[in-house]
């Protein structure tokens, strides 16, 4: 059993909306409960990334204003390393504004923010209300094993996957990528983007464990924990979205 999980949070202050930092706390706690040490690194504006410095790279959501600063920095200082990580099957998780920046571009009213093109997706700020509410999606993180992620979404941008893009999951309730095509998030091997806040992981403990197992390349599943509270939080989030389970 590996003794250490290293997580690198990109722009942890700028990209941390709706308490997305809670995802990091969740990973840390679940590792510690199992005797796995946890190391949290921060990568800020201007910092270069070493593709081998962490087992999981994480990018939270943000407002357009903050996203703009990060978008240009990602392209200038982190793009190549992130592509290298993706190519070797490394794990990258991005939420909402972070997810949008993994695509090709984010079109705002009067300018286009560049994305790093890790996912074949484009985001557009169209006319119309923000897409806000509780959301539940079905994902298949392991072949043949369909499970539900539940959370909350709040985004003005609508994301459209290109011909080479695959979604993270299928919308059961809520808007997902754009409120139209039934897709939610984007996935390319172990590069994962989603609109789900909640934060995502405290409401979906099974997914947090999948991330730890994948990041560490574990052959065996992690030791189960007493997840009574986590299961209740998941059930609540599903009920709120209208998909009880
Ligand atoms: N600013 C982006 C949008 O409104 C992302 C928002 C978010 O991260 N919640 O679409």
mmCIF file of N, CA, C and O in Angstrom, residues 2-45:
data_model
loop_
_atom_site.group_PDB
_atom_site.id
_atom_site.type_symbol
_atom_site.label_atom_id
_atom_site.label_comp_id
_atom_site.label_asym_id
_atom_site.label_seq_id
_atom_site.Cartn_x
_atom_site.Cartn_y
_atom_site.Cartn_z
ATOM 1 N N UNK A 2 0.709 2.171 -0.991
ATOM 2 C CA UNK A 2 1.533 3.390 -0.987
ATOM 3 C C UNK A 2 1.287 4.193 0.282
ATOM 4 O O UNK A 2 0.200 4.146 0.853
ATOM 5 N N UNK A 3 2.285 4.913 0.691
ATOM 6 C CA UNK A 3 2.139 5.625 1.958
ATOM 7 C C UNK A 3 1.784 7.078 1.795
ATOM 8 O O UNK A 3 1.556 7.787 2.769
ATOM 9 N N UNK A 4 1.761 7.560 0.573
ATOM 10 C CA UNK A 4 1.601 9.000 0.378
ATOM 11 C C UNK A 4 0.792 9.310 -0.877
ATOM 12 O O UNK A 4 1.070 8.768 -1.946
ATOM 13 N N UNK A 5 -0.184 10.210 -0.739
ATOM 14 C CA UNK A 5 -0.866 10.771 -1.910
ATOM 15 C C UNK A 5 -0.453 12.236 -2.035
ATOM 16 O O UNK A 5 -0.593 13.010 -1.085
ATOM 17 N N UNK A 6 0.043 12.603 -3.206
ATOM 18 C CA UNK A 6 0.465 13.992 -3.436
ATOM 19 C C UNK A 6 -0.552 14.655 -4.369
ATOM 20 O O UNK A 6 -0.761 14.195 -5.492
ATOM 21 N N UNK A 7 -1.164 15.712 -3.874
ATOM 22 C CA UNK A 7 -2.155 16.435 -4.677
ATOM 23 C C UNK A 7 -1.646 17.847 -4.924
ATOM 24 O O UNK A 7 -1.173 18.520 -4.001
ATOM 25 N N UNK A 8 -1.738 18.269 -6.161
ATOM 26 C CA UNK A 8 -1.331 19.629 -6.495
ATOM 27 C C UNK A 8 -2.571 20.436 -6.875
ATOM 28 O O UNK A 8 -3.266 20.094 -7.837
ATOM 29 N N UNK A 9 -2.860 21.477 -6.092
ATOM 30 C CA UNK A 9 -4.016 22.342 -6.371
ATOM 31 C C UNK A 9 -3.524 23.533 -7.193
ATOM 32 O O UNK A 9 -2.622 24.260 -6.766
ATOM 33 N N UNK A 10 -4.128 23.722 -8.352
ATOM 34 C CA UNK A 10 -3.760 24.855 -9.198
ATOM 35 C C UNK A 10 -4.593 26.067 -8.772
ATOM 36 O O UNK A 10 -5.819 25.964 -8.667
ATOM 37 N N UNK A 11 -3.949 27.164 -8.506
ATOM 38 C CA UNK A 11 -4.605 28.427 -8.107
ATOM 39 C C UNK A 11 -5.644 28.199 -6.997
ATOM 40 O O UNK A 11 -6.829 28.503 -7.166
ATOM 41 N N UNK A 12 -5.237 27.643 -5.866
ATOM 42 C CA UNK A 12 -6.227 27.247 -4.851
ATOM 43 C C UNK A 12 -7.035 28.408 -4.279
ATOM 44 O O UNK A 12 -8.122 28.172 -3.751
ATOM 45 N N UNK A 13 -6.540 29.644 -4.387
ATOM 46 C CA UNK A 13 -7.340 30.776 -3.887
ATOM 47 C C UNK A 13 -8.204 31.388 -4.984
ATOM 48 O O UNK A 13 -9.362 31.708 -4.756
ATOM 49 N N UNK A 14 -7.635 31.542 -6.161
ATOM 50 C CA UNK A 14 -8.393 32.163 -7.260
ATOM 51 C C UNK A 14 -9.503 31.241 -7.762
ATOM 52 O O UNK A 14 -10.574 31.686 -8.152
ATOM 53 N N UNK A 15 -9.216 29.963 -7.794
ATOM 54 C CA UNK A 15 -10.190 29.009 -8.324
ATOM 55 C C UNK A 15 -10.721 28.156 -7.168
ATOM 56 O O UNK A 15 -10.321 27.017 -6.966
ATOM 57 N N UNK A 16 -11.632 28.747 -6.434
ATOM 58 C CA UNK A 16 -12.198 28.074 -5.260
ATOM 59 C C UNK A 16 -13.559 28.673 -4.982
ATOM 60 O O UNK A 16 -13.746 29.426 -4.038
ATOM 61 N N UNK A 17 -14.523 28.350 -5.819
ATOM 62 C CA UNK A 17 -15.854 28.919 -5.634
ATOM 63 C C UNK A 17 -16.743 27.824 -5.053
ATOM 64 O O UNK A 17 -16.448 26.647 -5.196
ATOM 65 N N UNK A 18 -17.791 28.230 -4.363
ATOM 66 C CA UNK A 18 -18.704 27.258 -3.726
ATOM 67 C C UNK A 18 -17.936 26.208 -2.944
ATOM 68 O O UNK A 18 -18.242 25.014 -3.019
ATOM 69 N N UNK A 19 -16.905 26.671 -2.235
ATOM 70 C CA UNK A 19 -16.163 25.782 -1.335
ATOM 71 C C UNK A 19 -15.551 24.577 -2.034
ATOM 72 O O UNK A 19 -15.445 23.505 -1.466
ATOM 73 N N UNK A 20 -15.111 24.766 -3.265
ATOM 74 C CA UNK A 20 -14.483 23.639 -3.974
ATOM 75 C C UNK A 20 -13.259 23.102 -3.244
ATOM 76 O O UNK A 20 -12.842 21.967 -3.470
ATOM 77 N N UNK A 21 -12.687 23.921 -2.358
ATOM 78 C CA UNK A 21 -11.529 23.443 -1.588
ATOM 79 C C UNK A 21 -11.917 22.255 -0.708
ATOM 80 O O UNK A 21 -11.079 21.462 -0.293
ATOM 81 N N UNK A 22 -13.211 22.142 -0.412
ATOM 82 C CA UNK A 22 -13.692 20.997 0.367
ATOM 83 C C UNK A 22 -13.319 19.670 -0.281
ATOM 84 O O UNK A 22 -13.183 18.655 0.404
ATOM 85 N N UNK A 23 -13.159 19.669 -1.581
ATOM 86 C CA UNK A 23 -12.749 18.429 -2.252
ATOM 87 C C UNK A 23 -11.373 17.985 -1.774
ATOM 88 O O UNK A 23 -11.113 16.789 -1.622
ATOM 89 N N UNK A 24 -10.508 18.958 -1.525
ATOM 90 C CA UNK A 24 -9.154 18.618 -1.070
ATOM 91 C C UNK A 24 -9.184 18.088 0.359
ATOM 92 O O UNK A 24 -8.486 17.130 0.706
ATOM 93 N N UNK A 25 -10.017 18.723 1.189
ATOM 94 C CA UNK A 25 -10.134 18.261 2.583
ATOM 95 C C UNK A 25 -10.648 16.824 2.618
ATOM 96 O O UNK A 25 -10.225 16.010 3.433
ATOM 97 N N UNK A 26 -11.578 16.554 1.743
ATOM 98 C CA UNK A 26 -12.159 15.208 1.688
ATOM 99 C C UNK A 26 -11.094 14.170 1.318
ATOM 100 O O UNK A 26 -10.983 13.112 1.955
ATOM 101 N N UNK A 27 -10.300 14.486 0.316
ATOM 102 C CA UNK A 27 -9.243 13.552 -0.094
ATOM 103 C C UNK A 27 -8.256 13.341 1.052
ATOM 104 O O UNK A 27 -7.860 12.210 1.360
ATOM 105 N N UNK A 28 -7.890 14.450 1.674
ATOM 106 C CA UNK A 28 -6.915 14.368 2.762
ATOM 107 C C UNK A 28 -7.434 13.481 3.894
ATOM 108 O O UNK A 28 -6.746 12.571 4.366
ATOM 109 N N UNK A 29 -8.675 13.743 4.287
ATOM 110 C CA UNK A 29 -9.220 13.017 5.431
ATOM 111 C C UNK A 29 -9.358 11.525 5.142
ATOM 112 O O UNK A 29 -9.023 10.681 5.969
ATOM 113 N N UNK A 30 -9.821 11.205 3.964
ATOM 114 C CA UNK A 30 -10.022 9.784 3.645
ATOM 115 C C UNK A 30 -8.686 9.047 3.540
ATOM 116 O O UNK A 30 -8.606 7.851 3.831
ATOM 117 N N UNK A 31 -7.652 9.762 3.130
ATOM 118 C CA UNK A 31 -6.324 9.138 3.138
ATOM 119 C C UNK A 31 -5.862 8.919 4.572
ATOM 120 O O UNK A 31 -5.427 7.827 4.948
ATOM 121 N N UNK A 32 -5.980 9.958 5.371
ATOM 122 C CA UNK A 32 -5.468 9.863 6.751
ATOM 123 C C UNK A 32 -6.163 8.746 7.528
ATOM 124 O O UNK A 32 -5.524 8.028 8.292
ATOM 125 N N UNK A 33 -7.479 8.633 7.349
ATOM 126 C CA UNK A 33 -8.204 7.581 8.055
ATOM 127 C C UNK A 33 -7.682 6.198 7.708
ATOM 128 O O UNK A 33 -7.895 5.233 8.431
ATOM 129 N N UNK A 34 -7.015 6.099 6.567
ATOM 130 C CA UNK A 34 -6.507 4.790 6.147
ATOM 131 C C UNK A 34 -5.002 4.686 6.310
ATOM 132 O O UNK A 34 -4.366 3.763 5.787
ATOM 133 N N UNK A 35 -4.432 5.676 6.970
ATOM 134 C CA UNK A 35 -2.981 5.610 7.207
ATOM 135 C C UNK A 35 -2.148 5.987 5.998
ATOM 136 O O UNK A 35 -0.960 5.661 5.926
ATOM 137 N N UNK A 36 -2.756 6.656 5.026
ATOM 138 C CA UNK A 36 -1.997 7.145 3.860
ATOM 139 C C UNK A 36 -1.695 8.624 4.099
ATOM 140 O O UNK A 36 -2.616 9.413 4.350
ATOM 141 N N UNK A 37 -0.443 9.002 4.048
ATOM 142 C CA UNK A 37 -0.094 10.421 4.261
ATOM 143 C C UNK A 37 -0.573 11.241 3.070
ATOM 144 O O UNK A 37 -0.769 10.709 1.959
ATOM 145 N N UNK A 38 -0.763 12.515 3.312
ATOM 146 C CA UNK A 38 -1.322 13.385 2.273
ATOM 147 C C UNK A 38 -0.458 14.622 2.164
ATOM 148 O O UNK A 38 -0.144 15.265 3.164
ATOM 149 N N UNK A 39 -0.081 14.952 0.949
ATOM 150 C CA UNK A 39 0.727 16.158 0.740
ATOM 151 C C UNK A 39 -0.031 17.074 -0.204
ATOM 152 O O UNK A 39 -0.411 16.655 -1.299
ATOM 153 N N UNK A 40 -0.268 18.305 0.239
ATOM 154 C CA UNK A 40 -0.960 19.272 -0.614
ATOM 155 C C UNK A 40 0.038 20.300 -1.123
ATOM 156 O O UNK A 40 0.670 21.007 -0.342
ATOM 157 N N UNK A 41 0.165 20.381 -2.426
ATOM 158 C CA UNK A 41 1.036 21.391 -3.043
ATOM 159 C C UNK A 41 0.146 22.467 -3.658
ATOM 160 O O UNK A 41 -0.986 22.201 -4.021
ATOM 161 N N UNK A 42 0.695 23.653 -3.771
ATOM 162 C CA UNK A 42 -0.028 24.751 -4.423
ATOM 163 C C UNK A 42 0.742 25.179 -5.654
ATOM 164 O O UNK A 42 1.951 25.312 -5.608
ATOM 165 N N UNK A 43 0.024 25.399 -6.725
ATOM 166 C CA UNK A 43 0.689 25.929 -7.915
ATOM 167 C C UNK A 43 -0.020 27.226 -8.284
ATOM 168 O O UNK A 43 -1.212 27.235 -8.582
ATOM 169 N N UNK A 44 0.727 28.323 -8.227
ATOM 170 C CA UNK A 44 0.119 29.649 -8.365
ATOM 171 C C UNK A 44 0.420 30.241 -9.734
ATOM 172 O O UNK A 44 1.124 29.644 -10.539
ATOM 173 N N UNK A 45 -0.076 31.453 -9.960
ATOM 174 C CA UNK A 45 0.222 32.176 -11.192
ATOM 175 C C UNK A 45 1.730 32.232 -11.368
ATOM 176 O O UNK A 45 2.453 32.565 -10.426
#
